XYZ file of N, CA, C and O in Angstrom:
796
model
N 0.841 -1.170 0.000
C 0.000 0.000 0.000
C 0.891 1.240 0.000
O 1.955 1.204 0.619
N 0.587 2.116 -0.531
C 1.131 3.501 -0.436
C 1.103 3.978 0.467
O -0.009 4.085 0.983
N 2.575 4.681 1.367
C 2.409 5.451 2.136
C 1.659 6.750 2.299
O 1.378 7.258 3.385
N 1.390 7.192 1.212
C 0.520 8.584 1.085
C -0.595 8.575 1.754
O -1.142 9.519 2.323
N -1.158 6.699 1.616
C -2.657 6.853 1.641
C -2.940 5.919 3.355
O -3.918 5.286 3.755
N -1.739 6.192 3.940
C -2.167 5.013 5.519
C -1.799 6.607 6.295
O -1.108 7.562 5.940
N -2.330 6.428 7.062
C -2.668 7.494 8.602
C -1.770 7.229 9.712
O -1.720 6.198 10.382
N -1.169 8.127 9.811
C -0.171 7.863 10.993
C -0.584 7.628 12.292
O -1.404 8.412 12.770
N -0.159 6.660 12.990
C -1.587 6.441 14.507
C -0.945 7.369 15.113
O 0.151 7.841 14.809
N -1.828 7.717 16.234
C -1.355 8.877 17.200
C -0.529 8.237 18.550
O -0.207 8.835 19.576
N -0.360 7.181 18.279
C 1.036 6.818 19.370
C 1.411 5.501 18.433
O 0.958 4.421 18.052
N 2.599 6.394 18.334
C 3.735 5.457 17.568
C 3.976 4.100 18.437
O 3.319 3.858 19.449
N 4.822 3.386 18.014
C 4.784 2.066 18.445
C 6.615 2.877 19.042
O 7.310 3.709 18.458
N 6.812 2.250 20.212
C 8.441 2.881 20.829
C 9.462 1.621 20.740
O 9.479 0.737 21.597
N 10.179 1.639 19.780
C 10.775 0.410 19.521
C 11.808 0.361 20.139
O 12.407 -0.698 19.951
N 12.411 1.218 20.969
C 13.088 1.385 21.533
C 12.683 1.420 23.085
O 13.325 2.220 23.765
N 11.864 0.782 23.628
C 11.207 0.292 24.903
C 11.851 -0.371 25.336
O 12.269 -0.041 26.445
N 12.273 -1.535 24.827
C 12.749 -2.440 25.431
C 13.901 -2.323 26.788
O 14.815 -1.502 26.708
N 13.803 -2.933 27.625
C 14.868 -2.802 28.845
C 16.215 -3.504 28.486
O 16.199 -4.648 28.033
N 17.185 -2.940 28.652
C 18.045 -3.135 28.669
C 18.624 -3.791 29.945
O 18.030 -3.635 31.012
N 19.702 -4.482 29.880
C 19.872 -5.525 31.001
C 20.701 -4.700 31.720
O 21.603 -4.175 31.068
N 20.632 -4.432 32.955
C 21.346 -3.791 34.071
C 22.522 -4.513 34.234
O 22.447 -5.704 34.540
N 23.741 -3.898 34.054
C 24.596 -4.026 34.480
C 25.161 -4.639 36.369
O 26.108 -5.269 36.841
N 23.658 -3.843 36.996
C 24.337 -4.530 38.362
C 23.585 -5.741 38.537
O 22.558 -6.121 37.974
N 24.546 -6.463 39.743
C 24.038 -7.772 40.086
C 22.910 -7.940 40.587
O 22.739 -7.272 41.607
N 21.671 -8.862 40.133
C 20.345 -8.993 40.163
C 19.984 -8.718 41.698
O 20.540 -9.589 42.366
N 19.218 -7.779 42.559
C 18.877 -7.271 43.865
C 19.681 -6.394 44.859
O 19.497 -6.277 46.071
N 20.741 -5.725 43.963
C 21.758 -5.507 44.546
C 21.677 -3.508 44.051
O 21.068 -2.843 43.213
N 22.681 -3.230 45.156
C 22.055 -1.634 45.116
C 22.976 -0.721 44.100
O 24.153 -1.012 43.888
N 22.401 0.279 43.563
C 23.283 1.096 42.630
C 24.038 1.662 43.579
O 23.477 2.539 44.237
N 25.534 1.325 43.925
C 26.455 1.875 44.983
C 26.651 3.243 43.988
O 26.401 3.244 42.783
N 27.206 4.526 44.843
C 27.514 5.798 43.730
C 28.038 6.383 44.835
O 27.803 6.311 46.041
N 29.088 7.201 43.893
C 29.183 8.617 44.924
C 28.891 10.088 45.390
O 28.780 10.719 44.338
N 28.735 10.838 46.311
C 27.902 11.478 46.305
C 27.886 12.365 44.988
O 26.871 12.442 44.295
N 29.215 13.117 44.639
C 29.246 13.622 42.815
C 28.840 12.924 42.192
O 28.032 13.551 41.508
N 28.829 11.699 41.842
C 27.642 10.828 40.685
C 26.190 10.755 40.956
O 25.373 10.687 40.038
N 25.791 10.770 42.467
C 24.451 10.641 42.753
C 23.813 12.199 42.698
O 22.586 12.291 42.711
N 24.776 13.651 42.624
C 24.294 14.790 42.634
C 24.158 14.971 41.043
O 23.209 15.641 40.635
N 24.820 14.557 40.369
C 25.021 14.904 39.110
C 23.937 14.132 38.331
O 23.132 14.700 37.592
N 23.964 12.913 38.524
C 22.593 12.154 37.881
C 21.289 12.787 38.119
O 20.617 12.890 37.093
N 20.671 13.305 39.345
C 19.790 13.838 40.022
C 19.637 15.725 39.304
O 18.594 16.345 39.101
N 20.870 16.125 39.108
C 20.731 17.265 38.199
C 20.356 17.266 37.174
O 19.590 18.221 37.047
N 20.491 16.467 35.894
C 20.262 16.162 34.937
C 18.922 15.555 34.685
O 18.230 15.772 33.691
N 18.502 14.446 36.107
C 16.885 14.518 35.790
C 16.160 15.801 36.215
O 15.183 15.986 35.489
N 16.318 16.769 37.173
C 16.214 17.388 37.198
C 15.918 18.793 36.320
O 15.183 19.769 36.474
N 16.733 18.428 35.484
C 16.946 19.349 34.298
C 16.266 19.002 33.341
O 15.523 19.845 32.837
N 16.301 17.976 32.928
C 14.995 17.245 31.829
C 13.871 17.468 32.045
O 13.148 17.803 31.106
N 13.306 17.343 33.486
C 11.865 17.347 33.495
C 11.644 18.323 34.013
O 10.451 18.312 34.318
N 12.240 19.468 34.397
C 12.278 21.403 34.467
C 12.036 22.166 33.527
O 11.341 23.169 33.366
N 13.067 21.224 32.589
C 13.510 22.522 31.281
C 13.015 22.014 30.145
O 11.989 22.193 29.488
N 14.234 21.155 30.034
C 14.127 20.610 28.859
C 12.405 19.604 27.798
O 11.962 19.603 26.649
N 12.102 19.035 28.938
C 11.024 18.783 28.496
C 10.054 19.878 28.178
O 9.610 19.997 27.036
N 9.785 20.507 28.942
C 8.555 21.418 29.077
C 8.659 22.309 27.611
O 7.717 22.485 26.839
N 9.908 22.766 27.456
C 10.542 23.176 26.173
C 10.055 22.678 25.165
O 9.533 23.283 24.229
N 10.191 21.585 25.289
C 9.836 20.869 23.702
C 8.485 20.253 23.699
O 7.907 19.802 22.710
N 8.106 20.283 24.763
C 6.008 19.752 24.584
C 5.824 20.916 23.437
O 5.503 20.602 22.290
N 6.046 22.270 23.823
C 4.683 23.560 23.187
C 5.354 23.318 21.910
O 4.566 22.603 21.291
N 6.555 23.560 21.060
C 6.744 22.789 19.485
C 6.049 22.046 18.864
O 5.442 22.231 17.809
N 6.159 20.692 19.869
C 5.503 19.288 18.880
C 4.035 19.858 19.295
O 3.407 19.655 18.256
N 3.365 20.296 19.971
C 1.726 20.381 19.927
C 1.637 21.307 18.739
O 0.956 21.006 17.758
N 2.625 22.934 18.857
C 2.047 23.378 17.840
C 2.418 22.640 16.269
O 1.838 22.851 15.204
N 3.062 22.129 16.417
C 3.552 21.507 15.076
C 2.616 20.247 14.558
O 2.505 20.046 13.349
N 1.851 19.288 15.662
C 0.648 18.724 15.608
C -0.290 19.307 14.938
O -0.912 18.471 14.282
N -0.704 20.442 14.794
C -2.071 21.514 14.499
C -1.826 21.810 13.529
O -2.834 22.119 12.894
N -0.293 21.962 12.609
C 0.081 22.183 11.640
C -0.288 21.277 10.856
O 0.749 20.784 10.412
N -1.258 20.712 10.377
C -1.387 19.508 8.992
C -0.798 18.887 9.028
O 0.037 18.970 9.929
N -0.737 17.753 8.090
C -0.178 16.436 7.952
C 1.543 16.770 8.953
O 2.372 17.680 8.971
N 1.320 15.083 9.843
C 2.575 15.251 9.979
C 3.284 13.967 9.493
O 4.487 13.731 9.603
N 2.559 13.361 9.066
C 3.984 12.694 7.830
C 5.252 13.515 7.417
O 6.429 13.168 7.525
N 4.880 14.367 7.054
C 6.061 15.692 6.457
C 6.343 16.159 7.177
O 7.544 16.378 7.017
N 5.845 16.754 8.493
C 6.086 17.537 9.216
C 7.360 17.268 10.134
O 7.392 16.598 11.166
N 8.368 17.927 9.530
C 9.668 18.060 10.204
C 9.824 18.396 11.472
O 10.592 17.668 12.101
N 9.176 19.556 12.231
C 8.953 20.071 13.186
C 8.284 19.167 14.384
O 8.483 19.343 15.586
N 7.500 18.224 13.831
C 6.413 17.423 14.424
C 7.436 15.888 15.029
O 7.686 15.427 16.143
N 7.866 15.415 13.311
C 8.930 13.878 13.730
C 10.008 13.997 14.471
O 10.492 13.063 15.110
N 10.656 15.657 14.424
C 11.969 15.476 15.309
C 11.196 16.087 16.875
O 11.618 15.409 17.812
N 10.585 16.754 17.158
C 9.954 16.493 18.283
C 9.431 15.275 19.300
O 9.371 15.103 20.518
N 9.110 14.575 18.167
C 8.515 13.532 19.174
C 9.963 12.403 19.077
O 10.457 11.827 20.046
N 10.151 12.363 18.500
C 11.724 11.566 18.557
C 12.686 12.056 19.710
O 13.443 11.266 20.274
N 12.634 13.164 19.979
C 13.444 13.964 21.177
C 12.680 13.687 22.192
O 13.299 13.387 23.213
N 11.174 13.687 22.281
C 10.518 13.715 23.400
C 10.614 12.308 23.816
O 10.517 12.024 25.010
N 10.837 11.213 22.727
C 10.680 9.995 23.383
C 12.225 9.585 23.906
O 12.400 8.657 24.695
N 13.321 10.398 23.362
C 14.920 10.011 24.060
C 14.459 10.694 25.303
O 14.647 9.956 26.270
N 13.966 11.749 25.601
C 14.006 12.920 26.847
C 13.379 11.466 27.658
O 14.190 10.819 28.319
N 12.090 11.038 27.592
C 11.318 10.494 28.241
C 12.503 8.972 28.681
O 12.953 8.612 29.768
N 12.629 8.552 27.646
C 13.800 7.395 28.148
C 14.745 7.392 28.907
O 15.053 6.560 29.760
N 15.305 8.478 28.565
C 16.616 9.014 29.794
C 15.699 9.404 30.984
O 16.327 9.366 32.042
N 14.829 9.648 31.080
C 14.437 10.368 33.087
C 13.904 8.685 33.346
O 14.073 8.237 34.481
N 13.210 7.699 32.192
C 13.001 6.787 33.318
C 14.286 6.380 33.681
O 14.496 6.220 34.883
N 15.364 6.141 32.729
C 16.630 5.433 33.211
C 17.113 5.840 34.606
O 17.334 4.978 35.456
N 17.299 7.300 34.878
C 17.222 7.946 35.845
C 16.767 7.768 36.898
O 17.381 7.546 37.942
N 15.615 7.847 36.729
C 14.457 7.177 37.653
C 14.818 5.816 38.460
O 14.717 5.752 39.685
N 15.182 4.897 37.770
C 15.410 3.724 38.129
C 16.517 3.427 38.586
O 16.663 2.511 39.394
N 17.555 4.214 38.104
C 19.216 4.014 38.255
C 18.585 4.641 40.576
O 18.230 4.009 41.571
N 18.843 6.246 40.211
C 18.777 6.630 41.334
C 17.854 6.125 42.565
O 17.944 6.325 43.776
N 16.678 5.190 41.565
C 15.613 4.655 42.752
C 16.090 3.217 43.694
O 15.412 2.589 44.508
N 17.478 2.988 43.250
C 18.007 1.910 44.233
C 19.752 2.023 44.321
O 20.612 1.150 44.212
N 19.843 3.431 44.556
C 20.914 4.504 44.674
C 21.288 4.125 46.048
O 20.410 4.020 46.904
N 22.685 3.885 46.356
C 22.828 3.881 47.609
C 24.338 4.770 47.432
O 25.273 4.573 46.655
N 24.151 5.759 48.435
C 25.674 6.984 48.168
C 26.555 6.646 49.626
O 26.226 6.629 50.812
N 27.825 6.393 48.906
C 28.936 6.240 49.896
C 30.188 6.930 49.151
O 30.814 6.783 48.101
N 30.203 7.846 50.396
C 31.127 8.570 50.872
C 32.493 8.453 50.754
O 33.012 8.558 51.865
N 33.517 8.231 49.625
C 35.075 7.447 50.035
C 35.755 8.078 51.084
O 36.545 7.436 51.776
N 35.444 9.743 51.353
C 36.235 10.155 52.078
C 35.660 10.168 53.654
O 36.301 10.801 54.493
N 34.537 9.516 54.007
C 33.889 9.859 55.581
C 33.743 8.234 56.169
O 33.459 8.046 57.352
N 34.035 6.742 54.928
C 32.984 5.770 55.585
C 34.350 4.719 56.436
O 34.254 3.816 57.267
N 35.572 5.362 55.753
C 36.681 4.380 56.266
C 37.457 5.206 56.938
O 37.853 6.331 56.631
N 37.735 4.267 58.316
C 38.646 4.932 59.486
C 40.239 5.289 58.716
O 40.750 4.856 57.683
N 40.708 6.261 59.734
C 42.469 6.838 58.755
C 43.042 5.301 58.698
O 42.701 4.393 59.457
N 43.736 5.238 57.915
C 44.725 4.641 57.995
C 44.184 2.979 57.287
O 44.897 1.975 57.311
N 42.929 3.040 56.760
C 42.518 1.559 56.462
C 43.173 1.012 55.223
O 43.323 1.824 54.310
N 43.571 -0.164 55.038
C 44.453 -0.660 53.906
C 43.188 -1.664 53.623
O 43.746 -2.704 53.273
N 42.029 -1.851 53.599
C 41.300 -3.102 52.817
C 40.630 -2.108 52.020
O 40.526 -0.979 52.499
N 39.931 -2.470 50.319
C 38.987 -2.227 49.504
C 38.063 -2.523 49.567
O 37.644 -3.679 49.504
N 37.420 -1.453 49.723
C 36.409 -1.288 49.680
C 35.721 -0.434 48.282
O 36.322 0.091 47.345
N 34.319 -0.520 48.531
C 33.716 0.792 47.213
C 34.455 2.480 47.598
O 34.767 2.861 48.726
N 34.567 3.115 46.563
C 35.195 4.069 47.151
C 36.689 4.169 46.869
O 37.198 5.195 46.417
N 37.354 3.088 47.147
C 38.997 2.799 47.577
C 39.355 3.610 46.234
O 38.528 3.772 45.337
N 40.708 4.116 46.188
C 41.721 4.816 45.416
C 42.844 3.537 45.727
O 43.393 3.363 46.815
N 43.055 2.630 44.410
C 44.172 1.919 44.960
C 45.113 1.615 43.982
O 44.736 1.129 42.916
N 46.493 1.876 44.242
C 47.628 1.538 43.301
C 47.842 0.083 43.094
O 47.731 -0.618 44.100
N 48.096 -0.428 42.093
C 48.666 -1.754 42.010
C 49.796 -1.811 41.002
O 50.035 -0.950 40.155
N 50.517 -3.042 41.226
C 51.475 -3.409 40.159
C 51.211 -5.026 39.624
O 50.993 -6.099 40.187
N 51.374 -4.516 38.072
C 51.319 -6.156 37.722
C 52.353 -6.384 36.141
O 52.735 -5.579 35.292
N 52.493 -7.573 36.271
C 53.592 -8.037 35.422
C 53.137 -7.756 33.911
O 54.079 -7.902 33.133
N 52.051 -7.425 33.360
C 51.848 -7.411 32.302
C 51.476 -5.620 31.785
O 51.612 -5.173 30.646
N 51.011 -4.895 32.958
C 51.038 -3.425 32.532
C 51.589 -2.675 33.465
O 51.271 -1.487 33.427
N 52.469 -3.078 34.460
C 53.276 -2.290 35.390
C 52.209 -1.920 36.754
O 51.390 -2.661 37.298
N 52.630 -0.233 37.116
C 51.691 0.305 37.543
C 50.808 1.173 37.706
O 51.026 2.324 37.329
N 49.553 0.806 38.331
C 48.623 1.928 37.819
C 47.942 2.250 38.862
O 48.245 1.503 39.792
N 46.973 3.199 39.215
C 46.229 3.398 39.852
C 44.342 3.785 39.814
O 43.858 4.843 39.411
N 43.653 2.714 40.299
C 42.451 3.198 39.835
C 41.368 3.636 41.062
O 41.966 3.357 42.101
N 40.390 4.051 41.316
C 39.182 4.388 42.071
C 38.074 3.562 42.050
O 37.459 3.727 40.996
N 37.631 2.851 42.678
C 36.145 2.185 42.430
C 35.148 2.797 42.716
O 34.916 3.219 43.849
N 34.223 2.975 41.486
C 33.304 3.872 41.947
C 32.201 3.045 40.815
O 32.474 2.075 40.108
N 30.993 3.729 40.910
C 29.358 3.286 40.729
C 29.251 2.939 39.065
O 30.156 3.203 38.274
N 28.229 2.429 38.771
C 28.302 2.069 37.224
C 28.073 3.294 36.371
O 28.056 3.332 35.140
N 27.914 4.212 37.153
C 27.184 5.398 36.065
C 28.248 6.566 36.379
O 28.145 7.793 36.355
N 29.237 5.755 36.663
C 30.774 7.230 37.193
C 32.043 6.297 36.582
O 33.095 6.116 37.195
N 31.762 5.795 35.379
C 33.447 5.368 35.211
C 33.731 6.531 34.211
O 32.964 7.348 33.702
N 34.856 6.376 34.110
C 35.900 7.307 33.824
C 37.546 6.568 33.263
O 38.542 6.725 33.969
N 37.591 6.045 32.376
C 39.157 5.803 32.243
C 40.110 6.334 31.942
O 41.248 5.868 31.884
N 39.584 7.849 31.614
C 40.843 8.718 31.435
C 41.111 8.850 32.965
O 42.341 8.803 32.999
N 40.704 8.979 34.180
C 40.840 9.260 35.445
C 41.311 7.877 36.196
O 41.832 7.860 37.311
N 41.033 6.697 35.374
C 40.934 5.127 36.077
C 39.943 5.147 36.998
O 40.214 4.735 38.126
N 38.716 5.587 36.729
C 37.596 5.407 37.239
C 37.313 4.298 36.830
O 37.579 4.173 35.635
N 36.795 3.241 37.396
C 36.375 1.675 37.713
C 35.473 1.364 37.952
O 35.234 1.687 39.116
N 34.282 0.588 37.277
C 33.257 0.433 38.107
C 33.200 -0.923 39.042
O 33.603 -2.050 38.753
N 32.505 -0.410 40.380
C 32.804 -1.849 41.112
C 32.389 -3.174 40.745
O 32.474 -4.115 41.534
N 31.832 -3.307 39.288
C 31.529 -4.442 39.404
C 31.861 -5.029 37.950
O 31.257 -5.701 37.113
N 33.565 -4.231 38.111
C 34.205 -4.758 36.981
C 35.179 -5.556 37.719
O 35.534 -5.501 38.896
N 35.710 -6.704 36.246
C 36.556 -7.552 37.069
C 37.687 -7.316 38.398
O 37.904 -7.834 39.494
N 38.098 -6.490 37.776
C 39.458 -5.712 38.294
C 39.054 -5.199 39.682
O 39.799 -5.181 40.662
N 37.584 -4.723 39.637
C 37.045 -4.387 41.296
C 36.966 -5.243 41.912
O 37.466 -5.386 43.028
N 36.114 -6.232 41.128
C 35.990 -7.657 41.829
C 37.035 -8.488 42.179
O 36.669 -9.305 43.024
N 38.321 -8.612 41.825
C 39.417 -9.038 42.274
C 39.825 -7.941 43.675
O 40.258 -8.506 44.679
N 39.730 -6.957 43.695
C 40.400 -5.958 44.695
C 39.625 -5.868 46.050
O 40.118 -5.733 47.169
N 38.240 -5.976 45.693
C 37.416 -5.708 47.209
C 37.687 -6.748 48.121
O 37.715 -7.975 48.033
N 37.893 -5.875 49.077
C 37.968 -7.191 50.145
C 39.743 -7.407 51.040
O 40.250 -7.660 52.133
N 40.046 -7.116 49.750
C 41.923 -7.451 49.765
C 42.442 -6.327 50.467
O 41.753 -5.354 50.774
N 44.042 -6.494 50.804
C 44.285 -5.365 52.038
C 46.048 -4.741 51.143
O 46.565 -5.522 50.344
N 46.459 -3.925 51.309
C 47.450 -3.696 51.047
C 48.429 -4.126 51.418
O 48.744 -3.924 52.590
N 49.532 -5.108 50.298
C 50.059 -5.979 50.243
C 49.610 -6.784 49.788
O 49.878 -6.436 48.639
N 49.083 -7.692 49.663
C 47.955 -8.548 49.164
C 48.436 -8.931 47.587
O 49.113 -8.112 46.965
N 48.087 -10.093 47.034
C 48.284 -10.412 45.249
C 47.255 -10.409 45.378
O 46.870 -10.201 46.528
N 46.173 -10.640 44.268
C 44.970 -10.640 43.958
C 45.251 -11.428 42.456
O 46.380 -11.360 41.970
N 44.138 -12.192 41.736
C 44.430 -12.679 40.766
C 43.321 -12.305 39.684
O 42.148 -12.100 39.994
N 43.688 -12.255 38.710
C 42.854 -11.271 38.063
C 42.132 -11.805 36.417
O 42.596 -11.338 35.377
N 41.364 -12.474 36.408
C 40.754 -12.842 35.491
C 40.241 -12.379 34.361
O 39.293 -11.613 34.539
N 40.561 -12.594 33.180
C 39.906 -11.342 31.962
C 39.955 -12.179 30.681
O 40.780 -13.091 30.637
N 38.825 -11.865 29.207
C 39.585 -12.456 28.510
C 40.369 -12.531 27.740
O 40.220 -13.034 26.626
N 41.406 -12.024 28.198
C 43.007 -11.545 27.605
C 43.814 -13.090 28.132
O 44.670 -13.755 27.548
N 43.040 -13.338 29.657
C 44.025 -14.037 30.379
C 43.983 -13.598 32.104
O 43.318 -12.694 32.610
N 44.993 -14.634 32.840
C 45.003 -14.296 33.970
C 46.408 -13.546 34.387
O 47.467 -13.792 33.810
N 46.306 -12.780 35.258
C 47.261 -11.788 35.654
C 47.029 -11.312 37.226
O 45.932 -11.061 37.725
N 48.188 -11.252 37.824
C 48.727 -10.796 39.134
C 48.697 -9.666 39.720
O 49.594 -8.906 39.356
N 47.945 -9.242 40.554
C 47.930 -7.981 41.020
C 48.601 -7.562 42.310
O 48.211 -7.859 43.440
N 49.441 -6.985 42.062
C 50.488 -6.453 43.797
C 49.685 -5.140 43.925
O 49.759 -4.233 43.096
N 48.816 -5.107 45.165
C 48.505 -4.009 45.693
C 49.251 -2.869 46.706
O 49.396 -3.308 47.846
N 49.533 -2.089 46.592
C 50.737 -1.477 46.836
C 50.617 -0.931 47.544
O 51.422 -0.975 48.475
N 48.996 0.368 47.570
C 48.553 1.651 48.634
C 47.178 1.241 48.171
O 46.804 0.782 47.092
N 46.263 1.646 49.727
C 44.744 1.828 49.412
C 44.222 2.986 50.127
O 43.936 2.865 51.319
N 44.081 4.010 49.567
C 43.443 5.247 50.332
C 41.860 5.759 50.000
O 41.335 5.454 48.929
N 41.272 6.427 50.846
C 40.065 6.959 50.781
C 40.132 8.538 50.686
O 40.317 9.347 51.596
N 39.935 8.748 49.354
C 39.788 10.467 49.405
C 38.575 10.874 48.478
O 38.259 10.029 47.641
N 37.665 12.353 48.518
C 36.838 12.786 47.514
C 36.916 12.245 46.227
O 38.130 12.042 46.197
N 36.486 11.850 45.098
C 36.798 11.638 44.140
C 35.470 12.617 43.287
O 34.314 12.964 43.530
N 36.801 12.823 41.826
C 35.917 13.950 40.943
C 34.448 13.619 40.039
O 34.402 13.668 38.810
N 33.386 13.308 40.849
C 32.614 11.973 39.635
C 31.534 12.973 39.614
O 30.724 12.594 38.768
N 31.016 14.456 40.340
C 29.898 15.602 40.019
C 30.347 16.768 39.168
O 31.465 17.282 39.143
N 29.447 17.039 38.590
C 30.010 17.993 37.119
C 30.869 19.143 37.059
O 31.545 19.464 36.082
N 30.775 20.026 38.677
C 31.562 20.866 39.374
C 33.079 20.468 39.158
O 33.918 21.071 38.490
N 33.244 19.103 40.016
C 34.386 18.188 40.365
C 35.073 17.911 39.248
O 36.295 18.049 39.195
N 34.164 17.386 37.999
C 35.087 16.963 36.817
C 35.876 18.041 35.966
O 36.949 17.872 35.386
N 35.022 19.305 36.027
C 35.270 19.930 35.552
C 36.479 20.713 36.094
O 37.370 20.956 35.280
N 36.620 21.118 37.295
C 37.755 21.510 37.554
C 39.362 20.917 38.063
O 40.458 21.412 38.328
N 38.607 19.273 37.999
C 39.636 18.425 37.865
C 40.119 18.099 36.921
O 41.010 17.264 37.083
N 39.797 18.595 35.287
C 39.891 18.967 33.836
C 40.592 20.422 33.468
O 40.769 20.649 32.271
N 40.890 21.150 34.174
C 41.385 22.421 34.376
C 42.575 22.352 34.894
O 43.196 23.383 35.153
C-alpha cells in the first residue's frame, strides 16, 4: 500500500522500549558517589524542568500544523521527546536503588582493605603500575581510572588489604595484582568536580 494513503496512529509504536539488562548484580544496590548521585539527580532534574517542558509547546504546535507525515517540526519532536522520556526513566530507576557512599567519611584513617570508594595503586607483570578508584556504574571514567565496582578488576580488589596479590581474570588471560597503597579520598565523579579536575 502507499504510504501517502495510511494514517499515521497517534502513538507510535516505541521500539526502543525495550529494557536493557542492568549491568548490576540482580537485587543488589546502585552503589555511587555522592558527585555521581548529585550529578545524575541534576540532569533529571533538568529534563523534566527545562528541557522537556521546552519541547512539549513545538511538537503540539507543530501537531495543528497539517499532515505530519512531512512535518519536520512534528517527527523530530517527538523523537526527542521519546529520548528525553527514556533518559528520566533510566534515571528514575538508576537513582531509585541509589545507595551513596562517601570514600572520604565511611573508612577509618589509615585503612588498607577495599572497599567501594577505595583509590588503589597496584602493580602487575603485564602493565606495570597503575592506579584506579572504584566507583558506581554510572561514574566510570578511564581517562581518570575510574572503575566500576563491578568490573573484574574491582571484583578481584574488594575485600583485599594492602600488600595482598589478587588474581585477576579477563579475557586476555590471567594476571597478578600487587597491591601497593589503598586510600580513601573525595573523588571527581559531580560535574563541578570533573570539571575543575579537567582544568
Amino acid at each position: 500500500m502507499n504510504k501517502a494513503f495510511t494514517r499515521e496512529s497517534e502513538t507510535e509504536p516505541e521500539d526502543d522500549e525495550q529494557d536493557v539488562v542492568s549491568p548490576l548484580p540482580a537485587g543488589s544496590r546502585n552503589y555511587m558517589t555522592p558527585g555521581g548521585f548529585g550529578r545524575m539527580k541534576d540532569e533529571l532534574e533538568r529534563l523534566v524542568q527545562k528541557e522537556r517542558p521546552e519541547l512539549v509547546a513545538p511538537v503540539a504546535w507543530a501537531a495543528g500544523s497539517g499532515d505530519r507525515s512531512e512535518n519536520g517540526d512534528y517527527i523530530y519532536g517527538k523523537k526527542r521527546l521519546r529520548e528525553i522520556d527514556r533518559r528520566i526513566r533510566f534515571l528514575i530507576r538508576r537513582l531509585d536503588v541509589a545507595e551513596v557512599v562517601d570514600p572520604s567519611a565511611h573508612r577509618d584513617e589509615g585503612s588498607d582493605q577495599v572497599f567501594f570508594g577505595a583509590t588503589v595503586t597496584v602493580r602487575s607483570a603485564k602493565d606495570g603500575e597503575r592506579t584506579v578508584s572504584i566507583v558506581g556504574i554510572d561514574e566510570i571514567d578511564t581517562a581518570r581510572g575510574y572503575i566500576s565496582w563491578v568490573s573484574p578488576m574491582a571484583r578481584a580488589l574488594l575485600k583485599a588489604r594492602e600488600g595482598d596479590t589478587v588474581t585477576l581474570h579477563t579475557p586476555g588471560g590471567v594476571d597478578e595484582l600487587e597491591i601497593l597503597a589503598v586510600h580513601y579520598a573525595p573523588l571527581a565523579t559531580g560535574n563541578a568536580e570533573a570539571q575543575s579536575a579537567a582544568s
